[in-house]
Amino acid sequence: LRFWGKICRMTDQRLVKQVYKYRKQKLHPDENSWCWRVATTLNSIDLLDTWFSEDVGDKENWNSVVFDKLKEREQNRWRQNMKLRPKLEIYRSHKQYLCMEWYLKSNIDWQGKKFLAQLRTGSFLLEIEIGRWHNLPRCLRLCKLCDLQTEDEKHFLVDCPIYACGSCTKTH
C-alpha cells in the first residue's frame, strides 16, 4: 500500500504510473493481479474511496493512515478469532490489545517466558487442558492434588491450597 501511495503521487508522465492506470482500467474481479489485491486490501480497511480518488496526500500521512488502519483491522480479526476459542477464556480476560508482551522483552529466562506464555494461552498442562483432550466435561477436570475445584489457571495460581503452601510443584 505504501508503494501504491507512491505511484499515486507520481506524475502521469511516469511509465510506472501509466502502466498502473492501464491495469486499473482493465481490472477484473476474477483476476489475481497486484491492482486487484491493492483494491481489496483498501476495501478491507475502509479506504476504498481512496482507491477511486487516488488522493493519498503526503508520504508520511499516507503511511501513518495505512499503518493505523491495518493495525485496527488485524486487532479486530484477532479479537474475533479469540472469541471463537473457549480455550482462550483466561487469555481474553487479560489481553486487551494486540502487542508484544512485556515478559517477552524482559530478562526472564526462556523457561519462565515459556511458562508465562503457556499459562496465558491455555496450553499449560493443567487438568482443564488435559480434560479437553479427553472430552471430559469441565466439572470433571478436577485438580489432582486437592480434588476441590476445576484445575484451571486461576485455581493453579490463586486458589489451590496445596500449591499455595508450596509443598508441591507442578511438573510437565
C-alpha positions as a printed Julia matrix, in Angstrom:
172×3 Matrix{Float64}:
   0.0     0.0     0.0
   2.94    2.31    0.59
   4.16    1.64   -2.94
   0.65    2.2    -4.29
   0.64    5.55   -2.48
   3.97    6.38   -4.1
   2.55    5.55   -7.53
  -0.49    7.75   -6.87
   1.82   10.67   -6.06
   3.77   10.24   -9.32
   3.15   12.45  -12.33
   1.15   10.98  -15.2
   4.25   11.11  -17.39
   5.99    8.36  -15.42
   5.89    4.95  -17.11
   5.07    3.17  -13.84
   2.02    5.4   -13.37
   0.91    4.81  -16.96
   1.16    1.02  -16.59
  -0.72    1.23  -13.29
  -3.52    3.34  -14.85
  -3.82    0.89  -17.75
  -4.02   -2.13  -15.4
  -6.52   -0.36  -13.16
  -8.82    0.29  -16.14
  -8.64   -3.39  -17.15
  -9.28   -4.62  -13.6
 -11.44   -7.73  -13.33
 -12.62   -9.41  -10.08
 -11.55  -12.89  -11.22
  -8.03  -11.66  -11.84
  -5.49  -12.06   -9.06
  -3.4    -9.07  -10.03
  -1.47   -6.62   -7.89
  -4.07   -3.92   -8.62
  -6.88   -6.21   -7.5
  -5.08   -7.06   -4.26
  -4.49   -3.36   -3.56
  -8.18   -2.6    -4.14
  -9.4    -5.46   -1.94
  -6.94   -4.58    0.82
  -8.02   -0.93    0.74
 -11.62   -2.09    0.9
 -10.86   -4.29    3.91
  -9.54   -1.27    5.83
 -12.33    1.1     4.81
 -10.23    3.06    2.32
 -11.94    2.04   -0.93
 -12.83    5.67   -1.62
  -9.09    6.37   -1.74
  -8.74    3.67   -4.4
 -11.04    5.65   -6.65
  -9.81    9.15   -5.79
  -6.1     8.23   -5.52
  -5.79   11.17   -3.15
  -3.25    9.78   -0.7
  -1.68   13.04    0.45
   1.93   13.22    1.52
   4.05   10.12    2.18
   4.22   10.38    5.98
   0.49   10.94    6.4
  -0.41    8.11    3.99
   1.96    5.66    5.7
   0.52    6.59    9.08
  -3.08    6.17    7.89
  -2.28    2.78    6.33
  -0.44    1.59    9.43
  -3.29    2.63   11.74
  -5.99    1.08    9.54
  -4.12   -2.2     9.12
  -3.43   -2.37   12.84
  -7.12   -1.78   13.58
  -8.17   -4.48   11.09
  -5.72   -7.01   12.49
  -6.72   -6.23   16.07
 -10.39   -6.79   15.17
  -9.59  -10.08   13.44
  -7.51  -11.17   16.43
 -10.36  -10.39   18.85
 -12.91  -12.22   16.7
 -10.67  -15.29   16.43
 -10.14  -15.31   20.2
 -13.91  -15.28   20.78
 -14.21  -18.49   18.75
 -11.86  -20.39   21.07
 -13.15  -21.26   24.55
  -9.63  -22.36   25.44
  -8.55  -18.71   25.39
 -11.01  -17.59   28.07
  -8.26  -16.59   30.54
  -6.18  -15.0    27.8
  -9.15  -12.87   26.68
  -9.74  -11.65   30.2
  -6.17  -10.31   30.49
  -5.17   -9.42   26.94
  -6.89   -6.33   25.57
  -4.55   -5.19   22.79
  -2.56   -6.93   20.12
   1.03   -6.15   21.07
   4.19   -7.85   22.26
   4.04   -8.76   25.93
   6.41   -7.19   28.43
   7.76  -10.54   29.63
   8.92  -11.5    26.13
  11.26   -8.5    26.11
  12.36   -8.92   29.74
  15.4   -10.65   31.21
  13.3   -13.61   32.37
  14.93  -16.89   31.3
  13.35  -18.77   28.4
  11.71  -21.33   30.71
   9.97  -18.54   32.61
   8.82  -16.98   29.35
   7.54  -20.37   28.16
   5.71  -20.91   31.49
   4.0   -17.5    31.3
   3.08  -17.95   27.64
   1.6   -21.39   28.31
  -0.44  -20.13   31.25
  -1.74  -17.17   29.24
  -2.71  -19.24   26.2
  -4.28  -22.21   27.98
  -1.61  -24.7    26.91
  -0.05  -25.33   30.34
  -0.59  -28.95   31.42
  -3.45  -28.37   33.85
  -6.5   -30.61   34.15
  -8.59  -28.02   32.3
  -6.38  -28.66   29.24
  -5.8   -32.4    29.69
  -9.55  -32.96   30.19
 -10.23  -31.07   26.96
  -8.09  -33.62   25.09
 -10.26  -36.42   26.5
 -13.58  -34.57   26.03
 -14.28  -34.56   29.78
 -16.92  -32.13   30.99
 -15.38  -29.08   32.64
 -16.79  -30.05   36.05
 -14.8   -33.33   35.97
 -11.43  -31.69   35.28
 -10.59  -31.51   38.98
  -7.22  -30.71   40.47
  -5.41  -34.0    41.17
  -3.79  -32.54   44.3
  -6.68  -31.02   46.24
  -9.67  -32.53   44.39
 -11.67  -29.4    45.32
 -12.07  -27.4    42.1
 -11.54  -27.5    38.38
  -7.81  -27.12   37.85
  -7.65  -24.07   35.63
  -5.11  -21.25   35.6
  -6.83  -19.31   38.4
  -7.0   -22.39   40.61
  -3.34  -23.2    39.93
  -2.12  -19.67   40.67
  -4.52  -18.5    43.39
  -6.99  -20.99   44.82
  -5.33  -24.39   45.3
  -4.34  -24.89   48.97
  -1.66  -27.45   48.03
   0.11  -25.15   45.57
  -0.34  -22.21   47.95
   1.6   -23.87   50.79
   4.49  -24.61   48.44
   4.6   -28.33   49.26
   4.13  -29.31   45.65
   5.45  -28.18   42.32
   3.75  -28.77   39.01
   6.0   -30.6    36.56
   5.36  -31.29   32.92
